[in-house]
DNA sequence: ATTGGCCTCAAACGTATGTTTAAAACAGAC
DNA sequence: GTCTGTTTTAAACATACGTTTGAGGCCAAT
């Protein structure tokens, strides 16, 4: 066959199929037949299916984390001795995600969906790989969030960050479907960037909510343990 | 063997394993050996693995949706001609989830995790089943949200609801893991109820955020299409 | 005691998976 | 043209899966 760049063809096919169907639900045979390469090529070039999953993540996470680090550098520099605000931090992350060079028009939503899957389908090996390889920019983001929300207790902040991650990963991981639904219902077209612009204020408001609500309203059956 | 209630033993085991590992990653052999029943029992009593998944959801979703409808009834009645507020609506939902009778101490987090999985791992057949069987209370919840947020445009509301669902499903789908992480880091114990009590104010604040941020801040590379 | 309907059981079925093998094809260097 | 290392190929491998089978057990009704 002698097609050019077997490795990249496999990565492209795997990326798309993983994003569409998840990891366990995507077989090597689906990948290799979509990539139009021999079944054995995956194990020859990558060693195993798990290693292929890692490679798929590495291909977009490595440049992304570099971009992100640079964005954080610029942000901290431009702020002088003031710590960056919550909004600035969130926008730095959003900008970095949106401006990533895309391999195709589906690029950014695949990117998002894979991140979501990494979180929800994380199969041990993936989580370990991601932590080890890309833990640093993540920790840095966490540190920025911490200094940007000094009013929050550590526990509150922890949970609210989880809520943010959830809203983001979930929305982005199904952004294609959600966009289509909205388009069918209202005829409104929505770009990923617009979704991001709606998401950030939502997250910022949530993060900065006053927690006067920690006691449920009158009549609620929820009680503090 | 003549153990009592094979059907229920299978449901218990399946519920727990699905919540722990997801659907495709849980085999019938794992389920039957945990339940200490014969492998063929699943196909005999349920017909197929997919039907078993449906049965697991039906077992807790049927009473839950009944409780929820009742909670909405009471809420609307107690409000008279005023429509229920956003906070009231969210708390009605939360209350209904928390007060569900639990089969064991892990009950509610299993419940939540399954709901999260239903959203993120939805395998077509499950989504169709859930829509068909439990679409009504869901639509009602949506209607309540709409009247509780008249200030939002339909498009804004649509996206913010997605953000809420995301934060909820996502957090709940990994709540066990997140609780453990927090416990290891800070020694703080967290109940599902406490998570819910932190989540609701976050969601309410996000829903009611002013969208002055729809234009990204100075220097952002994000631009309106 | 025998029948008949539900249930259980061990075993097998067919299929799909990730992985390995060994031969063939290829490309560049000498 | 021959050799060398890399890549591709078709085939097979071992294992796991969901499902089906048919024989047997159980128990209440006849």
Short mmCIF file of N, CA, C and O in Angstrom, two decimals, chain B residues 8-72:
data_model
loop_
_atom_site.label_atom_id
_atom_site.label_comp_id
_atom_site.label_asym_id
_atom_site.label_seq_id
_atom_site.Cartn_x
_atom_site.Cartn_y
_atom_site.Cartn_z
N UNK B 8 -33.15 -10.17 42.30
CA UNK B 8 -32.69 -9.01 43.06
C UNK B 8 -31.19 -9.07 43.32
O UNK B 8 -30.51 -8.04 43.32
N UNK B 9 -30.70 -10.29 43.54
CA UNK B 9 -29.25 -10.41 43.75
C UNK B 9 -28.50 -9.96 42.51
O UNK B 9 -27.46 -9.30 42.60
N UNK B 10 -29.03 -10.31 41.35
CA UNK B 10 -28.38 -9.86 40.11
C UNK B 10 -28.43 -8.34 40.00
O UNK B 10 -27.43 -7.69 39.68
N UNK B 11 -29.59 -7.77 40.29
CA UNK B 11 -29.72 -6.31 40.18
C UNK B 11 -28.75 -5.60 41.13
O UNK B 11 -28.10 -4.62 40.75
N UNK B 12 -28.65 -6.12 42.36
CA UNK B 12 -27.74 -5.50 43.32
C UNK B 12 -26.31 -5.51 42.81
O UNK B 12 -25.61 -4.50 42.82
N UNK B 13 -25.89 -6.69 42.38
CA UNK B 13 -24.50 -6.82 41.92
C UNK B 13 -24.26 -5.96 40.70
O UNK B 13 -23.24 -5.25 40.60
N UNK B 14 -25.20 -6.00 39.76
CA UNK B 14 -25.03 -5.24 38.52
C UNK B 14 -24.95 -3.75 38.81
O UNK B 14 -24.10 -3.03 38.29
N UNK B 15 -25.86 -3.28 39.65
CA UNK B 15 -25.89 -1.87 40.00
C UNK B 15 -24.54 -1.40 40.52
O UNK B 15 -23.98 -0.40 40.05
N UNK B 16 -24.00 -2.17 41.45
CA UNK B 16 -22.74 -1.77 42.07
C UNK B 16 -21.59 -1.81 41.07
O UNK B 16 -20.78 -0.88 40.98
N UNK B 17 -21.53 -2.88 40.29
CA UNK B 17 -20.43 -3.01 39.34
C UNK B 17 -20.53 -1.97 38.22
O UNK B 17 -19.52 -1.39 37.82
N UNK B 18 -21.73 -1.75 37.72
CA UNK B 18 -21.89 -0.72 36.68
C UNK B 18 -21.41 0.63 37.21
O UNK B 18 -20.70 1.37 36.52
N UNK B 19 -21.81 0.95 38.43
CA UNK B 19 -21.43 2.23 39.00
C UNK B 19 -19.92 2.33 39.16
O UNK B 19 -19.32 3.39 38.96
N UNK B 20 -19.29 1.21 39.49
CA UNK B 20 -17.85 1.22 39.71
C UNK B 20 -17.07 1.32 38.41
O UNK B 20 -16.07 2.02 38.32
N UNK B 21 -17.52 0.57 37.37
CA UNK B 21 -16.65 0.38 36.23
C UNK B 21 -17.28 0.77 34.90
O UNK B 21 -16.62 0.71 33.88
N UNK B 22 -18.52 1.14 34.89
CA UNK B 22 -19.16 1.43 33.60
C UNK B 22 -19.82 0.20 33.02
O UNK B 22 -19.68 -0.90 33.55
N UNK B 23 -20.52 0.38 31.93
CA UNK B 23 -21.33 -0.71 31.38
C UNK B 23 -20.51 -1.69 30.56
O UNK B 23 -20.50 -2.89 30.85
N UNK B 24 -19.83 -1.20 29.56
CA UNK B 24 -19.08 -2.11 28.69
C UNK B 24 -17.96 -2.80 29.47
O UNK B 24 -17.57 -3.92 29.13
N UNK B 25 -17.46 -2.14 30.48
CA UNK B 25 -16.34 -2.71 31.22
C UNK B 25 -16.78 -3.72 32.26
O UNK B 25 -15.95 -4.33 32.92
N UNK B 26 -18.07 -3.90 32.41
CA UNK B 26 -18.58 -4.88 33.36
C UNK B 26 -19.17 -6.06 32.59
O UNK B 26 -20.11 -5.89 31.81
N UNK B 27 -18.63 -7.24 32.79
CA UNK B 27 -19.12 -8.41 32.07
C UNK B 27 -20.18 -9.14 32.88
O UNK B 27 -20.26 -8.99 34.11
N UNK B 28 -20.98 -9.91 32.17
CA UNK B 28 -22.00 -10.69 32.85
C UNK B 28 -21.38 -11.67 33.82
O UNK B 28 -21.95 -11.97 34.87
N UNK B 29 -20.21 -12.15 33.48
CA UNK B 29 -19.55 -13.11 34.39
C UNK B 29 -19.15 -12.46 35.70
O UNK B 29 -19.22 -13.07 36.76
N UNK B 30 -18.71 -11.20 35.64
CA UNK B 30 -18.43 -10.48 36.89
C UNK B 30 -19.70 -10.37 37.72
O UNK B 30 -19.70 -10.58 38.93
N UNK B 31 -20.77 -9.98 37.05
CA UNK B 31 -22.03 -9.76 37.76
C UNK B 31 -22.52 -11.04 38.41
O UNK B 31 -22.82 -11.08 39.60
N UNK B 32 -22.57 -12.13 37.61
CA UNK B 32 -23.13 -13.36 38.16
C UNK B 32 -22.24 -13.94 39.24
O UNK B 32 -22.75 -14.56 40.18
N UNK B 33 -20.94 -13.75 39.14
CA UNK B 33 -20.11 -14.34 40.18
C UNK B 33 -20.20 -13.51 41.45
O UNK B 33 -20.16 -14.05 42.56
N UNK B 34 -20.36 -12.19 41.32
CA UNK B 34 -20.57 -11.36 42.51
C UNK B 34 -21.92 -11.69 43.16
O UNK B 34 -22.04 -11.71 44.38
N UNK B 35 -22.91 -11.93 42.32
CA UNK B 35 -24.24 -12.22 42.84
C UNK B 35 -24.38 -13.68 43.28
O UNK B 35 -25.37 -14.07 43.87
N UNK B 36 -23.35 -14.48 42.97
CA UNK B 36 -23.36 -15.91 43.28
C UNK B 36 -24.57 -16.61 42.67
O UNK B 36 -25.29 -17.35 43.34
N UNK B 37 -24.75 -16.32 41.38
CA UNK B 37 -25.79 -17.03 40.63
C UNK B 37 -25.16 -17.56 39.35
O UNK B 37 -24.05 -17.18 38.99
N UNK B 38 -25.90 -18.42 38.68
CA UNK B 38 -25.37 -18.99 37.45
C UNK B 38 -25.33 -17.95 36.34
O UNK B 38 -26.18 -17.06 36.26
N UNK B 39 -24.33 -18.11 35.46
CA UNK B 39 -24.17 -17.16 34.36
C UNK B 39 -25.44 -17.00 33.54
O UNK B 39 -25.83 -15.88 33.16
N UNK B 40 -26.11 -18.12 33.27
CA UNK B 40 -27.28 -18.07 32.39
C UNK B 40 -28.46 -17.35 33.02
O UNK B 40 -29.43 -17.01 32.33
N UNK B 41 -28.38 -17.11 34.33
CA UNK B 41 -29.52 -16.52 35.02
C UNK B 41 -29.87 -15.14 34.47
O UNK B 41 -31.05 -14.77 34.39
N UNK B 42 -28.88 -14.38 34.07
CA UNK B 42 -29.15 -13.04 33.55
C UNK B 42 -30.01 -13.12 32.30
O UNK B 42 -31.04 -12.46 32.19
N UNK B 43 -29.58 -13.95 31.36
CA UNK B 43 -30.34 -14.05 30.12
C UNK B 43 -31.69 -14.71 30.36
O UNK B 43 -32.66 -14.40 29.67
N UNK B 44 -31.74 -15.58 31.34
CA UNK B 44 -33.02 -16.21 31.62
C UNK B 44 -34.01 -15.20 32.19
O UNK B 44 -35.16 -15.10 31.73
N UNK B 45 -33.58 -14.41 33.14
CA UNK B 45 -34.52 -13.52 33.83
C UNK B 45 -34.72 -12.18 33.13
O UNK B 45 -35.78 -11.57 33.24
N UNK B 46 -33.68 -11.72 32.43
CA UNK B 46 -33.78 -10.38 31.84
C UNK B 46 -33.80 -10.40 30.31
O UNK B 46 -34.30 -9.46 29.70
N UNK B 47 -33.22 -11.45 29.73
CA UNK B 47 -33.25 -11.53 28.28
C UNK B 47 -31.94 -11.17 27.63
O UNK B 47 -31.50 -11.83 26.70
N UNK B 48 -31.31 -10.10 28.13
CA UNK B 48 -30.04 -9.69 27.54
C UNK B 48 -29.33 -8.74 28.51
O UNK B 48 -29.92 -8.29 29.49
N UNK B 49 -28.11 -8.45 28.20
CA UNK B 49 -27.35 -7.53 29.05
C UNK B 49 -27.96 -6.13 29.00
O UNK B 49 -28.11 -5.46 30.02
N UNK B 50 -28.34 -5.68 27.80
CA UNK B 50 -28.97 -4.36 27.68
C UNK B 50 -30.24 -4.27 28.51
O UNK B 50 -30.49 -3.26 29.17
N UNK B 51 -31.04 -5.33 28.46
CA UNK B 51 -32.27 -5.33 29.25
C UNK B 51 -31.96 -5.27 30.74
O UNK B 51 -32.70 -4.64 31.51
N UNK B 52 -30.87 -5.90 31.13
CA UNK B 52 -30.45 -5.81 32.54
C UNK B 52 -30.10 -4.37 32.91
O UNK B 52 -30.50 -3.88 33.97
N UNK B 53 -29.39 -3.70 32.03
CA UNK B 53 -29.05 -2.30 32.28
C UNK B 53 -30.33 -1.48 32.46
O UNK B 53 -30.46 -0.69 33.41
N UNK B 54 -31.30 -1.69 31.56
CA UNK B 54 -32.58 -0.98 31.69
C UNK B 54 -33.23 -1.28 33.03
O UNK B 54 -33.74 -0.37 33.69
N UNK B 55 -33.19 -2.54 33.43
CA UNK B 55 -33.84 -2.92 34.68
C UNK B 55 -33.18 -2.25 35.87
O UNK B 55 -33.85 -1.83 36.82
N UNK B 56 -31.86 -2.15 35.83
CA UNK B 56 -31.14 -1.49 36.92
C UNK B 56 -31.61 -0.04 37.04
O UNK B 56 -31.87 0.46 38.14
N UNK B 57 -31.73 0.63 35.89
CA UNK B 57 -32.18 2.02 35.93
C UNK B 57 -33.63 2.12 36.36
O UNK B 57 -34.00 2.99 37.15
N UNK B 58 -34.45 1.24 35.84
CA UNK B 58 -35.87 1.31 36.17
C UNK B 58 -36.10 1.14 37.66
O UNK B 58 -36.96 1.79 38.25
N UNK B 59 -35.30 0.29 38.30
CA UNK B 59 -35.53 -0.01 39.70
C UNK B 59 -35.44 1.23 40.58
O UNK B 59 -36.16 1.35 41.58
N UNK B 60 -34.51 2.15 40.24
CA UNK B 60 -34.45 3.34 41.10
C UNK B 60 -35.05 4.56 40.44
O UNK B 60 -35.45 5.51 41.10
N UNK B 61 -35.17 4.54 39.11
CA UNK B 61 -35.69 5.72 38.44
C UNK B 61 -37.21 5.81 38.55
O UNK B 61 -37.77 6.92 38.60
N UNK B 62 -37.88 4.68 38.61
CA UNK B 62 -39.34 4.71 38.70
C UNK B 62 -39.81 5.33 40.01
O UNK B 62 -40.59 6.30 40.00
N UNK B 63 -39.31 4.83 41.17
CA UNK B 63 -39.72 5.52 42.40
C UNK B 63 -39.21 6.96 42.47
O UNK B 63 -39.90 7.84 42.99
N UNK B 64 -38.03 7.19 41.92
CA UNK B 64 -37.50 8.55 41.98
C UNK B 64 -38.36 9.53 41.20
O UNK B 64 -38.65 10.64 41.68
N UNK B 65 -38.78 9.13 40.01
CA UNK B 65 -39.56 10.08 39.22
C UNK B 65 -40.92 10.30 39.85
O UNK B 65 -41.50 11.40 39.75
N UNK B 66 -41.43 9.29 40.55
CA UNK B 66 -42.69 9.49 41.28
C UNK B 66 -42.50 10.50 42.40
O UNK B 66 -43.30 11.45 42.56
N UNK B 67 -41.43 10.31 43.19
CA UNK B 67 -41.12 11.26 44.26
C UNK B 67 -40.96 12.67 43.71
O UNK B 67 -41.44 13.65 44.30
N UNK B 68 -40.29 12.76 42.59
CA UNK B 68 -40.00 14.06 42.00
C UNK B 68 -41.29 14.76 41.56
O UNK B 68 -41.50 15.94 41.83
N UNK B 69 -42.15 14.00 40.91
CA UNK B 69 -43.43 14.59 40.47
C UNK B 69 -44.20 15.11 41.68
O UNK B 69 -44.78 16.21 41.64
N UNK B 70 -44.18 14.33 42.74
CA UNK B 70 -44.90 14.76 43.93
C UNK B 70 -44.29 16.04 44.49
O UNK B 70 -44.99 16.97 44.88
N UNK B 71 -42.95 16.07 44.53
CA UNK B 71 -42.27 17.27 45.03
C UNK B 71 -42.63 18.49 44.20
O UNK B 71 -42.87 19.58 44.74
N UNK B 72 -42.69 18.32 42.90
CA UNK B 72 -43.05 19.44 42.03
C UNK B 72 -44.49 19.85 42.26
O UNK B 72 -44.82 21.04 42.27
#
